CSV table of C-alpha atoms in Angstrom, one decimal:
chain,number,residue,atom,x,y,z
A,138,ASP,CA,-20.2,13.8,2.4
A,139,GLY,CA,-18.4,10.4,2.9
A,140,TYR,CA,-19.7,6.6,2.7
A,141,ARG,CA,-22.6,5.4,4.0
A,142,LEU,CA,-23.0,2.3,6.3
A,143,SER,CA,-25.2,-0.5,5.8
A,144,ASN,CA,-29.3,-0.5,6.4
A,145,ASP,CA,-28.3,-3.6,8.6
A,146,PHE,CA,-26.0,-1.8,10.8
A,147,ASP,CA,-26.8,-2.0,14.4
A,148,LYS,CA,-25.8,0.9,16.5
A,149,ASN,CA,-26.2,-1.2,19.9
A,150,ASN,CA,-23.6,-3.8,18.6
A,151,GLY,CA,-20.9,-4.6,20.6
A,152,HIS,CA,-17.8,-4.2,18.0
A,153,THR,CA,-18.4,-1.1,16.3
A,154,GLY,CA,-21.5,0.4,17.7
A,155,LEU,CA,-22.1,3.2,20.1
A,156,GLY,CA,-19.9,3.1,23.2
A,157,THR,CA,-16.8,1.3,21.4
A,158,GLU,CA,-13.8,2.7,20.5
A,159,PHE,CA,-15.7,3.5,16.7
A,160,ASN,CA,-18.7,5.2,18.6
A,161,GLU,CA,-20.7,4.7,15.3
A,162,ASP,CA,-24.7,5.3,15.2
A,163,GLY,CA,-25.1,4.2,11.5
A,164,ASN,CA,-26.3,6.3,8.0
A,165,LYS,CA,-22.8,8.2,7.3
A,166,ARG,CA,-19.7,6.8,8.8
A,167,ASP,CA,-18.6,9.7,10.9
A,168,LEU,CA,-15.6,11.7,9.5
A,169,SER,CA,-15.6,9.6,6.8
A,170,ASN,CA,-16.1,12.6,4.4
A,171,TYR,CA,-13.3,13.8,1.7
A,172,ILE,CA,-12.6,16.1,-0.9
A,173,LYS,CA,-10.3,14.9,-3.7
A,174,ARG,CA,-8.5,17.1,-6.3
A,175,THR,CA,-5.6,16.1,-8.6
A,176,LEU,CA,-3.8,17.5,-11.5
A,177,HIS,CA,-1.5,15.4,-13.6
A,178,ALA,CA,1.0,16.6,-16.4
A,179,LYS,CA,3.2,14.9,-18.4
A,180,VAL,CA,5.9,16.4,-21.2
A,181,GLY,CA,8.0,14.1,-23.6
A,182,PHE,CA,11.0,14.5,-25.7
A,183,GLU,CA,12.5,12.0,-28.2
A,184,PRO,CA,15.3,13.5,-30.3
A,185,ASP,CA,15.8,10.2,-31.9
A,186,LYS,CA,14.6,6.7,-31.8
A,187,ASP,CA,17.1,5.8,-29.0
A,188,THR,CA,16.6,8.5,-26.7
A,189,ARG,CA,13.5,9.4,-24.7
A,190,LEU,CA,13.0,11.8,-21.9
A,191,TYR,CA,10.0,12.7,-19.7
A,192,LEU,CA,8.9,15.2,-17.1
A,193,SER,CA,6.0,14.7,-15.0
A,194,PHE,CA,4.2,16.5,-12.3
A,195,ASP,CA,1.5,15.3,-9.9
A,196,TYR,CA,-0.5,17.1,-7.4
A,197,HIS,CA,-3.1,15.9,-4.8
A,198,ASN,CA,-5.1,18.0,-2.4
A,199,ASN,CA,-7.1,15.7,-0.4
A,200,GLU,CA,-8.8,17.2,2.8
A,201,ARG,CA,-10.8,14.4,4.7
A,202,GLY,CA,-11.9,13.1,7.5
A,203,VAL,CA,-10.3,10.2,9.6
A,204,PRO,CA,-12.9,7.8,10.5
A,205,THR,CA,-13.1,7.6,13.9
A,206,GLU,CA,-11.0,5.0,15.6
A,207,TYR,CA,-9.5,4.6,19.3
A,208,SER,CA,-11.9,7.2,20.4
A,209,ARG,CA,-10.3,10.0,18.5
A,210,TYR,CA,-12.2,12.7,16.4
A,211,TRP,CA,-9.4,13.5,14.0
A,212,ALA,CA,-9.9,15.2,10.3
A,213,PHE,CA,-7.0,17.0,8.1
A,214,SER,CA,-7.8,20.5,7.5
A,215,GLU,CA,-4.8,20.5,4.9
A,216,TRP,CA,-3.4,17.7,2.8
A,217,ASP,CA,-1.4,18.4,-0.3
A,218,GLN,CA,1.3,17.0,-2.0
A,219,TRP,CA,3.3,17.5,-5.4
A,220,HIS,CA,5.6,15.1,-7.1
A,221,LEU,CA,8.0,16.1,-10.0
A,222,ASN,CA,9.9,13.3,-12.1
A,223,LEU,CA,12.4,13.4,-14.6
A,224,ALA,CA,13.0,9.7,-16.1
A,225,GLY,CA,15.6,9.5,-19.3
A,226,GLU,CA,16.4,6.5,-21.6
A,227,LYS,CA,19.5,6.0,-23.7
A,228,LYS,CA,20.5,3.2,-26.1
A,229,ILE,CA,24.0,3.7,-26.4
A,230,ASN,CA,24.3,0.7,-28.9
A,231,ASP,CA,23.1,-3.0,-29.6
A,232,VAL,CA,24.3,-4.2,-26.1
A,233,LEU,CA,24.0,-1.3,-23.4
A,234,THR,CA,21.1,1.0,-22.4
A,235,VAL,CA,21.0,3.1,-19.8
A,236,LYS,CA,17.9,4.2,-17.6
A,237,ALA,CA,17.6,7.3,-15.1
A,238,ARG,CA,15.2,8.9,-12.9
A,239,ALA,CA,15.4,11.7,-10.5
A,240,PHE,CA,12.4,12.5,-8.2
A,241,TYR,CA,11.3,15.3,-5.7
A,242,ILE,CA,8.1,14.9,-3.8
A,243,GLU,CA,6.8,17.2,-0.9
A,244,HIS,CA,3.9,16.8,1.4
A,245,GLU,CA,2.3,19.2,4.0
A,246,ASP,CA,-0.7,18.1,6.1
A,247,THR,CA,-2.3,19.4,9.2
A,248,LEU,CA,-4.5,17.2,11.4
A,249,LYS,CA,-7.3,18.6,13.6
A,250,ASP,CA,-8.6,17.5,16.6
A,251,ILE,CA,-12.7,18.2,15.9
A,252,SER,CA,-14.5,16.8,19.1
A,253,TRP,CA,-17.9,18.3,18.5
A,254,ASP,CA,-19.7,17.4,21.7
A,255,ALA,CA,-20.0,15.4,25.1
A,256,SER,CA,-20.6,11.9,23.2
A,257,HIS,CA,-18.1,12.7,20.3
A,258,THR,CA,-15.0,13.6,22.2
A,259,SER,CA,-11.7,12.4,21.8
A,260,ASP,CA,-10.8,10.2,25.4
A,261,ARG,CA,-7.2,11.7,25.2
A,262,LYS,CA,-7.1,15.0,23.4
A,263,TRP,CA,-3.2,15.1,22.4
A,264,PHE,CA,-3.2,18.4,20.4
A,265,GLU,CA,-5.7,20.9,19.1
A,266,THR,CA,-3.7,20.7,15.4
A,267,SER,CA,-0.7,18.6,14.5
A,268,SER,CA,1.2,19.9,11.2
A,269,TYR,CA,3.7,17.5,8.9
A,270,ASP,CA,5.9,19.2,6.5
A,271,ASP,CA,8.0,16.5,4.6
A,272,TYR,CA,10.0,15.8,1.3
A,273,SER,CA,11.9,13.3,-0.4
A,274,VAL,CA,14.7,13.8,-2.9
A,275,GLY,CA,16.5,11.0,-4.8
A,276,GLY,CA,17.2,9.1,-7.9
A,277,MET,CA,18.5,6.2,-9.9
A,278,VAL,CA,20.6,5.0,-12.4
A,279,ASN,CA,20.5,1.4,-13.9
A,280,ALA,CA,22.5,-0.1,-16.9
A,281,PHE,CA,21.3,-2.9,-19.1
A,282,PHE,CA,23.6,-5.2,-21.1
A,283,ASP,CA,22.4,-7.6,-23.1
A,284,PHE,CA,25.0,-10.2,-24.3
A,285,GLY,CA,22.7,-12.6,-25.9
A,286,GLN,CA,21.3,-15.7,-24.7
A,287,TRP,CA,24.5,-16.3,-22.4
A,288,SER,CA,23.7,-12.6,-20.4
A,289,PHE,CA,21.3,-10.1,-19.9
A,290,LEU,CA,23.1,-8.1,-17.1
A,291,LYS,CA,21.6,-5.4,-14.8
A,292,LEU,CA,23.5,-2.8,-12.5
A,293,GLY,CA,21.7,-0.1,-10.6
A,294,THR,CA,22.2,2.2,-8.0
A,295,ASN,CA,19.6,4.3,-6.0
A,296,TYR,CA,19.6,7.1,-3.4
A,297,THR,CA,17.0,8.4,-1.5
A,298,LYS,CA,16.7,11.4,1.3
A,299,ASP,CA,13.4,11.7,3.4
A,300,ASN,CA,13.0,14.4,5.7
A,301,HIS,CA,10.3,15.0,8.3
A,302,LYS,CA,9.4,17.8,10.2
A,303,GLN,CA,6.5,17.9,12.6
A,304,GLN,CA,4.8,20.6,15.1
A,305,ASP,CA,1.6,20.9,17.4
A,306,TYR,CA,-0.2,23.5,18.6
A,307,ILE,CA,-2.2,22.2,22.1
A,308,ASP,CA,-4.3,24.0,24.7
A,309,ASP,CA,-5.6,23.3,28.1
A,310,ASP,CA,-7.5,20.5,27.6
A,311,CYS,CA,-4.8,18.5,25.3
A,312,TRP,CA,-3.5,15.4,27.8
A,313,GLY,CA,-0.2,17.0,28.3
A,314,VAL,CA,-1.1,20.1,29.6
A,315,ILE,CA,-3.5,18.2,31.8
A,316,LYS,CA,-0.7,15.7,33.0
A,317,GLY,CA,1.9,18.5,33.5
A,318,TRP,CA,4.0,17.4,30.7
A,319,ASP,CA,3.6,20.5,28.6
A,320,SER,CA,2.7,23.8,28.3
A,321,PRO,CA,-0.2,25.2,26.0
A,322,GLY,CA,0.8,26.6,22.7
A,323,TYR,CA,3.1,25.6,19.9
A,324,THR,CA,5.5,22.4,20.8
A,325,PRO,CA,9.1,22.8,19.5
A,326,GLU,CA,9.5,21.6,15.9
A,327,GLU,CA,10.8,17.9,15.6
A,328,GLU,CA,13.0,17.3,12.7
A,329,TYR,CA,13.7,14.1,11.5
A,330,GLU,CA,15.7,12.6,8.4
A,331,ALA,CA,17.5,9.6,7.2
A,332,GLU,CA,19.1,8.5,3.6
A,333,THR,CA,19.0,5.1,1.8
A,334,TYR,CA,21.5,3.9,-0.2
A,335,THR,CA,21.2,0.7,-3.3
A,336,VAL,CA,23.7,-0.9,-5.2
A,337,ALA,CA,22.1,-3.8,-7.2
A,338,PHE,CA,23.1,-6.6,-9.3
A,339,GLU,CA,21.3,-9.2,-11.7
A,340,ASN,CA,22.2,-11.3,-14.4
A,341,GLU,CA,20.1,-13.5,-16.2
A,342,ILE,CA,21.4,-16.7,-18.5
A,343,ASN,CA,19.7,-18.8,-21.2
A,344,PRO,CA,21.9,-21.4,-21.9
A,345,THR,CA,19.0,-23.3,-23.8
A,346,ASP,CA,15.7,-22.5,-25.1
A,347,TRP,CA,13.8,-24.4,-22.2
A,348,ILE,CA,15.9,-23.2,-19.2
A,349,SER,CA,16.9,-19.5,-17.6
A,350,PHE,CA,18.9,-18.6,-14.6
A,351,VAL,CA,18.5,-15.4,-12.7
A,352,PHE,CA,20.7,-14.6,-9.7
A,353,GLY,CA,21.8,-11.3,-8.4
A,354,PHE,CA,22.2,-9.0,-5.0
A,355,SER,CA,21.3,-5.8,-3.5
A,356,TYR,CA,23.7,-4.1,-1.0
A,357,ASP,CA,21.3,-1.6,0.8
A,358,TYR,CA,22.6,1.2,3.5
A,359,PHE,CA,20.3,3.1,6.0
A,360,LYS,CA,21.6,6.1,7.2
A,361,PRO,CA,19.7,8.0,9.9
A,362,LYS,CA,20.8,11.8,9.9
A,363,LYS,CA,18.5,13.6,12.4
A,364,ALA,CA,16.1,12.4,15.5
A,365,TYR,CA,15.2,15.7,17.3
A,366,ASP,CA,16.2,15.3,21.0
A,367,GLN,CA,16.5,11.6,20.6
A,368,PRO,CA,20.2,9.7,20.0
A,369,VAL,CA,20.5,9.2,16.3
A,370,PRO,CA,20.1,5.2,15.5
A,371,ASP,CA,23.1,3.6,14.1
A,372,ASP,CA,23.3,3.2,10.4
A,373,VAL,CA,22.5,-0.3,9.2
A,374,ASP,CA,23.6,-2.3,6.2
A,375,THR,CA,22.2,-5.3,4.6
A,376,PHE,CA,23.5,-8.1,1.7
A,377,ASN,CA,20.5,-9.5,-0.1
A,378,PRO,CA,20.9,-12.4,-2.4
A,379,GLN,CA,18.5,-13.7,-5.0
A,380,ALA,CA,18.4,-16.8,-7.4
A,381,GLY,CA,15.4,-18.1,-9.5
A,382,VAL,CA,15.3,-20.6,-12.3
A,383,VAL,CA,12.5,-21.0,-15.0
A,384,PHE,CA,12.1,-24.1,-17.3
A,385,ASP,CA,9.9,-24.1,-20.2
A,386,LEU,CA,8.8,-27.8,-20.0
A,387,THR,CA,6.9,-27.4,-23.3
A,388,THR,CA,5.5,-24.3,-25.2
A,389,ASP,CA,2.8,-24.0,-23.1
A,390,THR,CA,3.9,-25.3,-20.0
A,391,SER,CA,6.6,-23.7,-17.5
A,392,LEU,CA,8.0,-24.0,-13.8
A,393,HIS,CA,9.7,-21.8,-11.6
A,394,ALA,CA,11.6,-21.5,-8.5
A,395,SER,CA,13.3,-18.9,-6.5
A,396,ILE,CA,14.7,-18.0,-3.3
A,397,GLY,CA,16.0,-14.3,-1.8
A,398,LYS,CA,16.3,-12.4,0.9
A,399,LYS,CA,14.4,-9.3,1.3
A,400,THR,CA,15.0,-6.2,3.6
A,401,ARG,CA,12.7,-3.5,4.7
A,402,PHE,CA,13.9,-0.7,6.5
A,403,PRO,CA,11.4,1.0,8.9
A,404,LYS,CA,10.2,4.4,7.6
A,405,LEU,CA,10.6,7.8,9.2
A,406,VAL,CA,6.7,7.8,10.3
A,407,GLU,CA,7.1,4.2,11.9
A,408,LEU,CA,10.5,5.2,13.6
A,409,TYR,CA,9.2,8.7,15.1
A,410,SER,CA,5.6,9.7,14.7
A,411,ASP,CA,3.9,10.2,17.7
A,412,HIS,CA,0.5,10.1,16.8
A,413,ALA,CA,1.0,6.9,14.5
A,414,GLY,CA,3.2,5.0,17.0
A,415,GLY,CA,6.6,5.7,16.1
A,416,ASN,CA,9.3,3.7,17.9
A,417,PRO,CA,12.5,5.0,17.1
A,418,ASP,CA,14.3,1.2,18.2
A,419,LEU,CA,12.6,-0.3,15.3
A,420,ASP,CA,15.0,-2.9,13.8
A,421,PRO,CA,15.1,-3.6,9.9
A,422,GLN,CA,12.6,-6.5,8.7
A,423,GLU,CA,14.5,-9.5,7.0
A,424,ALA,CA,12.9,-12.1,5.2
A,425,ILE,CA,14.0,-15.4,3.5
A,426,ALA,CA,11.4,-15.9,0.4
A,427,TYR,CA,10.8,-19.0,-1.5
A,428,GLU,CA,8.8,-19.5,-4.3
A,429,LEU,CA,7.7,-22.3,-6.4
A,430,GLY,CA,5.2,-22.2,-9.0
A,431,PHE,CA,3.7,-23.6,-12.4
A,432,SER,CA,1.8,-22.4,-14.9
A,433,HIS,CA,0.0,-23.8,-18.1
A,434,ASP,CA,-2.2,-22.5,-21.3
A,435,PHE,CA,-4.3,-25.3,-21.9
A,436,SER,CA,-5.9,-23.5,-24.9
A,437,GLU,CA,-6.1,-20.0,-26.2
A,438,ILE,CA,-9.0,-19.2,-24.1
A,439,PHE,CA,-7.7,-21.1,-20.9
A,440,THR,CA,-4.5,-20.2,-19.0
A,441,ALA,CA,-4.1,-21.4,-15.1
A,442,SER,CA,-1.1,-21.0,-12.8
A,443,VAL,CA,-0.5,-21.9,-9.3
A,444,ALA,CA,2.3,-21.2,-6.9
A,445,TYR,CA,3.8,-21.8,-3.3
A,446,PHE,CA,5.3,-19.4,-1.5
A,447,TYR,CA,7.1,-19.5,2.2
A,448,ASN,CA,8.4,-16.4,3.9
A,449,ASP,CA,10.6,-17.1,7.3
A,450,ILE,CA,11.0,-13.1,8.6
A,451,ASP,CA,12.7,-12.0,11.3
A,452,ASP,CA,11.9,-8.5,13.2
A,453,LEU,CA,8.6,-8.4,10.9
A,454,ILE,CA,7.3,-4.8,11.6
A,455,GLU,CA,3.9,-4.7,12.6
A,456,ARG,CA,1.3,-2.1,14.3
A,457,VAL,CA,-0.2,-3.5,17.5
A,458,ARG,CA,-2.1,-2.2,20.4
A,459,ASP,CA,0.1,-0.9,23.3
A,460,PRO,CA,-1.1,-2.2,26.5
A,461,VAL,CA,-0.4,0.9,28.3
A,462,SER,CA,-2.0,3.4,26.5
A,463,GLY,CA,-4.3,1.3,24.3
A,464,ASP,CA,-3.1,3.4,21.0
A,465,LYS,CA,-1.6,1.2,18.0
A,466,ILE,CA,2.4,1.5,18.0
A,467,TYR,CA,4.8,-0.1,15.7
A,468,VAL,CA,7.0,-3.1,17.0
A,469,ASN,CA,9.3,-5.9,15.9
A,470,VAL,CA,8.0,-9.4,15.8
A,471,SER,CA,11.1,-11.1,16.2
A,472,GLU,CA,10.1,-14.2,14.3
A,473,ALA,CA,7.2,-14.9,12.1
A,474,THR,CA,6.2,-17.3,8.9
A,475,ILE,CA,3.9,-16.3,6.1
A,476,GLN,CA,3.1,-19.4,3.6
A,477,GLY,CA,0.3,-20.3,1.2
A,478,VAL,CA,-0.8,-21.0,-2.4
A,479,GLU,CA,-2.0,-19.0,-4.9
A,480,VAL,CA,-3.9,-20.1,-7.9
A,481,ALA,CA,-4.7,-18.0,-10.7
A,482,VAL,CA,-7.2,-18.7,-14.0
A,483,ASP,CA,-7.4,-16.1,-16.9
A,484,MET,CA,-10.0,-16.9,-19.8
A,485,ASN,CA,-10.7,-14.9,-22.7
A,486,PHE,CA,-13.6,-16.2,-24.4
A,487,SER,CA,-13.7,-13.6,-27.2
A,488,LYS,CA,-12.3,-10.0,-27.9
A,489,SER,CA,-15.4,-8.7,-25.9
A,490,LEU,CA,-15.4,-11.1,-22.9
A,491,GLN,CA,-12.7,-11.6,-20.8
A,492,ALA,CA,-12.4,-13.1,-16.9
A,493,HIS,CA,-10.2,-13.5,-14.4
A,494,ALA,CA,-10.1,-15.4,-11.1
A,495,ASN,CA,-7.7,-16.4,-8.5
A,496,TYR,CA,-7.3,-18.0,-4.9
A,497,THR,CA,-5.0,-17.5,-2.2
A,498,TYR,CA,-4.7,-19.8,1.0
A,499,MET,CA,-2.1,-18.4,3.6
A,500,SER,CA,-1.3,-19.5,6.9
A,501,THR,CA,0.4,-17.2,9.5
A,502,GLU,CA,2.6,-17.6,12.6
A,503,ASP,CA,3.6,-15.2,15.3
A,504,GLU,CA,6.4,-17.7,16.4
A,505,SER,CA,6.7,-15.1,19.7
A,506,ASN,CA,3.4,-14.9,20.8
A,507,ASP,CA,2.5,-18.6,20.9
A,508,ASP,CA,2.2,-19.3,17.2
A,509,ARG,CA,-0.8,-17.3,17.0
A,510,GLU,CA,-2.0,-15.9,13.4
A,511,LEU,CA,-0.8,-12.4,12.5
A,512,GLU,CA,-3.4,-9.7,12.7
A,513,GLY,CA,-5.7,-8.9,9.4
A,514,ARG,CA,-4.1,-11.6,7.3
A,515,PRO,CA,-6.9,-13.5,5.9
A,516,ARG,CA,-6.6,-17.4,5.6
A,517,HIS,CA,-8.8,-17.6,2.4
A,518,ARG,CA,-9.6,-15.1,-0.3
A,519,ILE,CA,-11.4,-15.4,-3.7
A,520,ASN,CA,-11.6,-12.8,-6.4
A,521,LEU,CA,-13.4,-12.9,-9.7
A,522,ASP,CA,-13.3,-10.1,-12.0
A,523,VAL,CA,-15.5,-10.4,-15.3
A,524,ARG,CA,-15.5,-7.9,-18.1
A,525,TYR,CA,-17.4,-7.5,-21.3
A,526,ARG,CA,-17.2,-4.7,-24.1
A,527,PHE,CA,-20.3,-4.1,-26.0
A,528,PRO,CA,-20.2,-3.0,-29.8
A,529,PHE,CA,-21.1,0.5,-29.3
A,530,ALA,CA,-18.2,0.9,-26.6
A,531,LEU,CA,-20.2,0.6,-23.4
A,532,SER,CA,-18.3,-1.5,-20.9
A,533,ALA,CA,-19.4,-3.8,-18.2
A,534,SER,CA,-17.5,-5.3,-15.0
A,535,VAL,CA,-18.5,-7.3,-12.3
A,536,GLN,CA,-16.5,-7.8,-9.3
A,537,ALA,CA,-16.7,-10.4,-6.4
A,538,SER,CA,-14.4,-11.3,-3.4
A,539,TYR,CA,-14.5,-13.4,-0.6
A,540,THR,CA,-12.7,-13.1,2.6
A,541,GLN,CA,-12.5,-15.9,5.4
A,542,ARG,CA,-10.6,-16.5,8.3
A,543,GLN,CA,-8.8,-13.5,10.0
A,544,TYR,CA,-8.3,-12.0,13.5
A,545,PHE,CA,-7.6,-8.6,15.6
A,546,GLU,CA,-7.0,-7.8,18.8
A,547,ASP,CA,-10.0,-5.4,20.0
A,548,SER,CA,-9.6,-2.7,22.4
A,549,ASN,CA,-10.0,-4.9,25.5
A,550,TYR,CA,-6.8,-7.0,24.3
A,551,ASN,CA,-9.4,-9.7,23.4
A,552,TRP,CA,-8.1,-12.0,20.2
A,553,LYS,CA,-11.0,-12.1,18.1
A,554,LYS,CA,-12.2,-13.5,14.7
A,555,LEU,CA,-13.2,-11.1,12.2
A,556,PRO,CA,-16.5,-11.9,10.1
A,557,ASP,CA,-16.1,-13.6,6.9
A,558,TYR,CA,-17.8,-11.5,4.1
A,559,PHE,CA,-18.7,-11.6,0.4
A,560,LEU,CA,-18.7,-8.4,-1.7
A,561,LEU,CA,-19.9,-7.7,-5.1
A,562,ASN,CA,-19.1,-4.5,-7.0
A,563,ALA,CA,-20.1,-3.7,-10.6
A,564,ARG,CA,-19.2,-0.5,-13.0
A,565,LEU,CA,-20.6,0.7,-16.5
A,566,ALA,CA,-18.6,2.9,-18.2
A,567,GLN,CA,-19.6,4.7,-21.8
A,568,ASP,CA,-16.7,5.8,-24.0
A,569,MET,CA,-17.9,9.3,-25.1
A,570,SER,CA,-14.4,10.0,-27.6
A,571,LYS,CA,-16.4,9.7,-30.6
A,572,ILE,CA,-19.3,11.7,-29.5
A,573,CYS,CA,-17.1,14.7,-27.5
A,574,GLY,CA,-14.4,14.4,-29.9
A,575,ILE,CA,-11.8,14.1,-26.9
A,576,ASP,CA,-10.8,10.9,-25.0
A,577,SER,CA,-13.6,10.8,-22.5
A,578,GLU,CA,-15.7,8.6,-20.4
A,579,LEU,CA,-19.1,8.7,-18.7
A,580,PHE,CA,-19.7,6.1,-15.8
A,581,ILE,CA,-21.3,5.0,-12.9
A,582,GLN,CA,-20.2,2.6,-10.7
A,583,GLY,CA,-21.7,0.4,-7.2
A,584,THR,CA,-19.7,-0.9,-4.5
A,585,ASN,CA,-21.0,-3.6,-1.9
A,586,LEU,CA,-23.9,-4.0,-4.0
A,587,THR,CA,-25.6,-6.4,-1.5
A,588,ASP,CA,-25.3,-3.7,1.4
A,589,LEU,CA,-23.5,-6.3,3.6
A,590,ASP,CA,-22.9,-5.0,7.1
A,591,TYR,CA,-19.5,-6.1,7.8
A,592,TYR,CA,-16.5,-4.4,9.8
A,593,GLU,CA,-12.6,-5.0,9.9
A,594,SER,CA,-10.0,-4.1,12.6
A,595,ASN,CA,-10.1,-0.5,11.6
A,596,GLY,CA,-14.1,-0.4,11.8
A,597,PRO,CA,-17.3,-0.5,10.1
A,598,GLU,CA,-17.2,-0.7,6.4
A,599,PRO,CA,-19.1,0.6,3.8
A,600,GLY,CA,-22.6,-0.5,2.8
A,601,PHE,CA,-24.0,0.1,-0.5
A,602,ASN,CA,-22.7,3.0,-2.3
A,603,PHE,CA,-22.5,4.3,-6.0
A,604,LEU,CA,-20.6,6.8,-7.8
A,605,ALA,CA,-21.0,8.5,-10.9
A,606,GLY,CA,-19.0,11.0,-13.2
A,607,PHE,CA,-17.6,12.2,-16.5
A,608,THR,CA,-13.7,11.7,-16.9
A,609,VAL,CA,-11.8,13.8,-19.4
A,610,ARG,CA,-8.0,13.0,-20.3
A,611,TYR,CA,-6.3,15.7,-22.5
A,612,GLN,CA,-2.9,14.3,-24.2
């Protein structure tokens, strides 16, 4: 049925209530309903100790609503995806090991405009139904050469082809027909396709017991093939070097530093999807990433680490609000920086009781927009995870998180601060394997235990919700 909002939700609030782009009246959030069906199967073959071959299959069916945003009332009446994966590993000799993988992914969905009354109708109805038919096919081969402490060499190559087809059905009350751009009926099927090639090299050298060096590079090539009725973008290639060093100052203390260039090519949905805000003029996102870190084992119980990171980004791919249509579109932010500090602590009090905590401080700047902060990146985030296992196979866990200072652009193009929030979740799980004779688990979990009323840039978030279930695994 979907998730319920907090009992403290005010339907008259000016951020997410009635009359806003979310038009929410409380209780269950509109169009948060979903049905998930998943099937996973895996078979392996190991003819000898040096050879492994695995074939896996995953199927996902996820008919669901799309919680109201931008005054749109959409739901997936169909959402199916299956994934076939063949992976193998062969140890040729003491020096050379080869790993390979081939995959095929197919995805189909149908998105429907389900406006149901005068107060729940899309401001601009773009379609009656919109259907996607996608597939990805590819593979990779990696070779590992172990020459001892002086060289652990990795060579790899990767290929992926992504194909996307989309077609809409529009009727008389759709925006394109009203404006005279389109005629009622099915629109022409649009097809888009791109290929990505990668060749990579990495070498690790350990001249002594206390120092190791890692250096390498990747050469990536992005080749758009089809763009429906638009000009096919030019091919793009990029060279991405990287280097790092690790100092083991003592048996309990290590220091690491790294620098590397990273490139992300735009996805097909970011380039061409009309309804997601595709932009065919997107450039690849490039970043120079720096990191300096330190870790120390204080005892068998207590370990800690701290790391400083700095990312200098050109053409950051972001989704922002279009000043003309009010919809979100993908754009390149010409220059941006993301830097901060991460601190992590692990505590293993006993075999039964463990705890993990981490804190991230992150400072961001959109240098092309008066150095304002990037949207949706919190300045402070703290997480705590505590787990305990009872002797009778009952596991209990509690997760707490605190998020502070993040900004977004509202529907009136105002730059606003999102509310800070603290969330508390818990889970109980009883292992039923001995009772049922198969790998199984009975569980109950609760999220947002304090029923906090809060929202993110995509609207009001769930209040207190709980889920109980029984899981069975066959192997």
